[in-house]
Coordinates of C-alpha atoms in Angstrom, one line a residue:
L14 CA 19.8 35.0 50.8
Q15 CA 18.1 36.0 47.7
T16 CA 17.5 33.6 44.9
S17 CA 18.6 34.6 41.5
N18 CA 15.1 35.3 40.4
E19 CA 14.6 37.6 43.4
A20 CA 17.8 39.4 42.7
K21 CA 16.8 40.0 39.1
E22 CA 13.3 41.2 40.2
S23 CA 14.9 43.6 42.7
E24 CA 17.2 44.9 40.1
E25 CA 14.4 45.5 37.6
K26 CA 12.5 47.5 40.2
T27 CA 15.3 50.1 40.4
H28 CA 14.9 50.9 36.7
F29 CA 12.5 53.7 35.9
F30 CA 11.1 51.9 32.9
N31 CA 11.4 48.4 34.6
V32 CA 14.1 47.5 32.0
P33 CA 17.5 49.0 31.3
A34 CA 17.2 52.2 29.0
F35 CA 19.9 54.2 27.4
L36 CA 20.2 57.6 25.7
T37 CA 19.8 57.3 22.0
V38 CA 22.6 58.0 19.7
S39 CA 20.2 58.9 16.9
G40 CA 16.5 59.0 15.9
Q41 CA 17.2 57.1 12.7
L42 CA 15.5 53.8 13.8
H43 CA 12.4 55.5 15.0
L44 CA 12.2 57.5 11.7
E45 CA 12.3 54.2 9.9
V46 CA 9.1 53.3 11.7
M47 CA 7.4 56.5 10.7
A48 CA 8.6 56.4 7.2
G49 CA 6.5 53.4 6.7
A50 CA 3.4 55.4 7.2
F51 CA 4.4 58.9 6.0
T52 CA 7.0 58.2 3.3
H53 CA 9.2 61.2 3.7
V54 CA 10.0 62.1 7.4
F55 CA 12.6 64.1 9.3
T56 CA 13.4 65.0 12.9
F57 CA 15.5 67.6 14.7
G58 CA 16.7 66.9 18.1
P59 CA 19.5 66.1 20.7
T60 CA 21.7 63.0 20.1
F61 CA 24.4 61.5 22.3
R62 CA 27.7 59.9 22.0
A63 CA 29.8 58.1 24.7
E64 CA 33.0 58.7 22.9
N65 CA 35.8 59.7 25.3
S66 CA 37.0 62.7 23.2
Q67 CA 37.7 66.3 24.0
S68 CA 38.7 67.3 20.4
R69 CA 37.4 70.4 18.6
Q70 CA 35.0 68.2 16.6
H71 CA 33.3 66.2 19.4
L72 CA 30.5 66.6 21.9
A73 CA 28.8 64.2 24.1
E74 CA 25.5 65.8 23.4
F75 CA 24.7 67.6 20.1
Y76 CA 21.8 68.3 17.7
M77 CA 21.1 66.5 14.4
V78 CA 18.8 66.9 11.5
E79 CA 17.8 63.5 10.2
A80 CA 15.7 62.5 7.2
E81 CA 14.3 59.1 6.1
L82 CA 12.9 58.5 2.5
S83 CA 10.8 55.6 1.5
F84 CA 10.6 54.1 -1.9
T85 CA 14.2 54.8 -2.9
E86 CA 16.6 52.1 -4.1
S87 CA 19.3 54.6 -5.2
L88 CA 22.1 56.1 -3.0
Q89 CA 22.1 59.0 -5.5
D90 CA 18.6 60.0 -4.4
V91 CA 19.8 60.3 -0.7
M92 CA 22.9 62.3 -1.8
Q93 CA 20.7 64.6 -3.8
V94 CA 18.5 65.4 -0.7
M95 CA 21.7 65.9 1.3
E96 CA 23.1 68.4 -1.2
D97 CA 19.7 70.2 -1.7
L98 CA 19.3 70.5 2.1
L99 CA 22.8 72.0 2.5
K100 CA 22.4 74.5 -0.3
T101 CA 18.8 75.6 0.5
T102 CA 19.7 76.0 4.2
T103 CA 22.9 77.9 3.6
N104 CA 21.2 80.2 1.0
R105 CA 18.4 80.9 3.6
V106 CA 20.8 81.7 6.3
L107 CA 22.9 84.0 4.0
S108 CA 19.7 85.9 2.9
K109 CA 18.1 86.2 6.3
C110 CA 21.1 86.7 8.6
P111 CA 23.8 88.4 6.3
R112 CA 25.2 90.7 9.0
D113 CA 25.7 87.8 11.4
V114 CA 27.5 85.6 8.8
E115 CA 29.5 88.7 7.6
L116 CA 30.7 89.3 11.2
F117 CA 32.3 85.8 11.4
H118 CA 33.7 86.0 7.8
K119 CA 35.4 89.3 8.7
Y120 CA 36.8 88.5 12.1
I121 CA 36.9 84.7 12.4
A122 CA 37.3 83.0 9.0
P123 CA 38.0 85.4 6.2
A124 CA 38.5 82.6 3.7
Q125 CA 35.1 81.2 4.4
K126 CA 33.5 83.2 1.6
T127 CA 35.6 81.4 -1.0
F128 CA 34.3 78.1 0.1
F129 CA 30.7 79.4 -0.3
V130 CA 31.5 80.6 -3.9
L131 CA 33.0 77.3 -4.8
F132 CA 30.1 75.4 -3.1
F133 CA 27.3 77.2 -5.0
F134 CA 28.9 77.6 -8.4
S135 CA 30.6 74.1 -8.8
S136 CA 29.5 70.6 -8.6
S137 CA 30.3 68.3 -5.6
C138 CA 32.9 65.6 -6.0
R139 CA 31.9 61.9 -5.8
I140 CA 34.3 59.1 -5.1
S141 CA 34.0 55.6 -3.8
Y142 CA 35.7 54.6 -0.5
N143 CA 38.1 52.5 -2.6
E144 CA 39.1 55.5 -4.6
A145 CA 39.5 57.6 -1.4
V146 CA 41.9 55.1 0.1
E147 CA 44.0 55.0 -3.1
I148 CA 44.1 58.9 -3.1
L149 CA 45.3 58.9 0.5
K150 CA 47.9 56.2 -0.2
Q151 CA 49.4 58.3 -3.0
A152 CA 49.3 61.6 -1.0
P153 CA 52.6 63.4 -0.7
Q154 CA 52.0 64.1 3.0
T155 CA 52.5 61.6 6.0
F156 CA 49.3 60.9 8.0
T157 CA 49.3 60.3 11.7
F158 CA 46.9 57.4 10.8
K159 CA 48.1 55.3 7.9
P160 CA 45.2 54.9 5.3
E161 CA 44.4 51.2 4.8
W162 CA 41.4 49.5 3.2
G163 CA 39.0 48.5 5.9
C164 CA 39.8 51.4 8.3
D165 CA 37.7 54.3 9.0
L166 CA 38.6 57.7 7.5
Q167 CA 40.2 60.0 10.2
R168 CA 39.6 63.8 10.1
E169 CA 43.1 64.3 8.6
H170 CA 42.1 61.9 5.8
E171 CA 38.8 63.7 5.2
K172 CA 40.4 67.2 5.1
Y173 CA 43.0 66.0 2.5
L174 CA 40.3 64.4 0.2
V175 CA 38.3 67.8 0.3
K176 CA 41.6 69.6 -0.6
H177 CA 42.4 67.0 -3.3
C178 CA 39.0 67.5 -4.9
G179 CA 39.3 71.2 -5.1
E180 CA 37.8 72.4 -1.7
V181 CA 34.3 71.5 -2.7
P182 CA 31.9 69.1 -0.9
V183 CA 32.9 65.6 -1.4
F184 CA 30.6 62.4 -1.3
V185 CA 32.4 59.2 -0.3
L186 CA 30.5 56.1 -1.2
N187 CA 30.2 52.4 -0.5
Y188 CA 32.2 51.7 2.6
P189 CA 33.5 48.3 3.9
Y190 CA 30.7 46.0 5.2
D191 CA 32.5 45.4 8.6
L192 CA 33.1 49.1 9.2
K193 CA 29.4 50.1 9.2
P194 CA 26.3 49.5 11.3
F195 CA 24.1 46.5 10.8
Y196 CA 21.2 48.4 9.3
M197 CA 23.1 49.5 6.2
R198 CA 22.3 47.8 2.9
D199 CA 24.6 45.0 1.8
N200 CA 25.9 45.7 -1.7
E201 CA 26.6 41.9 -2.0
D202 CA 29.8 42.7 -4.0
G203 CA 33.1 41.2 -3.8
P204 CA 35.9 40.5 -3.0
Q205 CA 35.8 43.8 -1.2
H206 CA 32.5 43.5 0.6
T207 CA 30.8 46.9 0.9
V208 CA 27.5 48.5 1.9
A209 CA 25.6 51.4 0.3
A210 CA 26.7 54.1 2.7
V211 CA 27.7 57.6 2.0
D212 CA 29.5 60.3 3.9
L213 CA 29.5 64.1 2.9
L214 CA 32.7 65.9 3.6
V215 CA 32.9 69.7 3.5
P216 CA 36.0 72.1 3.7
G217 CA 37.4 72.9 7.2
I218 CA 35.2 70.3 9.0
G219 CA 35.4 66.9 7.3
E220 CA 32.3 64.8 7.8
L221 CA 29.1 66.8 8.0
C222 CA 26.5 64.2 6.9
G223 CA 26.3 60.5 7.0
G224 CA 23.6 58.3 5.5
S225 CA 22.9 54.9 3.6
L226 CA 20.3 52.8 2.1
R227 CA 18.7 50.6 4.8
E228 CA 18.7 46.9 4.7
E229 CA 15.1 46.0 4.0
R230 CA 15.7 42.4 3.1
L231 CA 14.6 40.4 6.3
P232 CA 16.9 37.3 5.7
L233 CA 20.0 39.4 5.4
L234 CA 19.1 41.6 8.3
Q235 CA 18.2 38.5 10.5
S236 CA 21.6 36.9 9.6
R237 CA 23.7 39.9 10.5
L238 CA 21.9 40.5 13.9
Q239 CA 22.3 36.9 14.8
R240 CA 26.0 37.1 14.2
L241 CA 26.2 40.3 16.2
G242 CA 24.1 38.7 19.0
L243 CA 21.6 41.5 18.8
T244 CA 18.5 39.7 17.6
D245 CA 16.5 40.0 20.9
S246 CA 17.3 43.7 21.2
Y247 CA 16.1 44.5 17.7
Q248 CA 13.2 42.1 17.3
W249 CA 10.9 45.1 16.8
Y250 CA 13.2 46.4 14.0
L251 CA 12.9 42.9 12.3
D252 CA 9.2 43.0 12.6
L253 CA 9.2 46.1 10.4
R254 CA 10.5 44.0 7.6
K255 CA 8.6 40.8 8.6
F256 CA 5.2 42.5 8.2
G257 CA 6.1 44.5 5.1
S258 CA 8.6 47.1 4.1
V259 CA 9.9 49.1 1.1
P260 CA 13.4 50.1 0.0
H261 CA 14.4 53.2 1.8
G262 CA 17.3 55.2 3.0
G263 CA 18.3 58.3 4.9
F264 CA 21.0 60.5 6.5
G265 CA 21.8 62.7 9.4
M266 CA 23.6 66.2 9.5
G267 CA 25.3 67.4 12.6
F268 CA 23.7 70.9 13.3
E269 CA 26.8 72.2 15.3
R270 CA 29.2 71.1 12.6
Y271 CA 27.0 72.8 10.0
L272 CA 27.3 75.9 12.1
Q273 CA 31.1 75.5 12.1
Y274 CA 31.1 75.2 8.4
I275 CA 29.1 78.2 7.5
L276 CA 30.7 80.5 10.1
G277 CA 34.2 79.2 10.0
V278 CA 34.5 78.4 13.8
E279 CA 37.2 75.9 14.5
N280 CA 36.0 74.6 17.9
I281 CA 32.5 72.9 18.1
K282 CA 32.3 73.9 21.7
D283 CA 31.8 77.5 20.5
V284 CA 28.7 76.9 18.5
I285 CA 26.4 75.5 21.3
P286 CA 25.3 77.3 24.4
F287 CA 26.1 74.5 26.8
P288 CA 28.8 72.2 25.5
R289 CA 28.7 68.8 27.2
F290 CA 31.7 66.6 26.5
S291 CA 33.5 63.9 28.3
H292 CA 34.4 64.8 31.8
S293 CA 32.4 68.0 31.5
C294 CA 28.7 68.5 32.2
L295 CA 28.4 71.7 34.3
L296 CA 24.9 72.5 33.3

């Protein structure tokens, strides 16, 4: 019979890296390491979700543009980079690939041109999570998921908020503390405890970008990781603060959702060559 130590050693030898390893859901934490040296950094690469969904908005593997900005204490700075990225990229696509875009706007989504006119010639809307919930509660329509403070916004909620704000991009700020990941900066407000997080909602899609200020204060981050039982797994992340850090923040934008937005394609599986989702990984 194997002893417990022998069994553990045997199990570890079966791992390629000698320890359990998992697909990353994002490059964000790695970007935080690099931002400590290069200030403004970004990455574009595959990310993964284990969500058991076959909806028109979800994939198990997709691509994301992510950015991290050092020396920023303002969520407004992060939002400005989000908006500038979206406008600059879209303008570039429209100028370099007009025939391709026109093809989709003619045969797939004729109304999409209107969204672009509104987007480029009007200001984005900015509301707090609190305001968003109140808008949803007062909405004349009935939602499948009842809007309540402390609950995540569903796609039906996001689409209504965009419509309510005039079909322009909508920034939703300051989400409940318990709703967001450990790395988001505590606003230390009350009685409704929130973090400095922001989502960018766009017409036809809902959430396109998500970001936040990061928690750079070591004691607050240690406390939260201890409560979650994640201290050992994220000791390296704590060390970034222990040995010196700066206020910073960042965001990610789903590339396939961006393509859906500019082309008017309803199903995300139609904007990626090899769509992989729950119960389907043919290639």
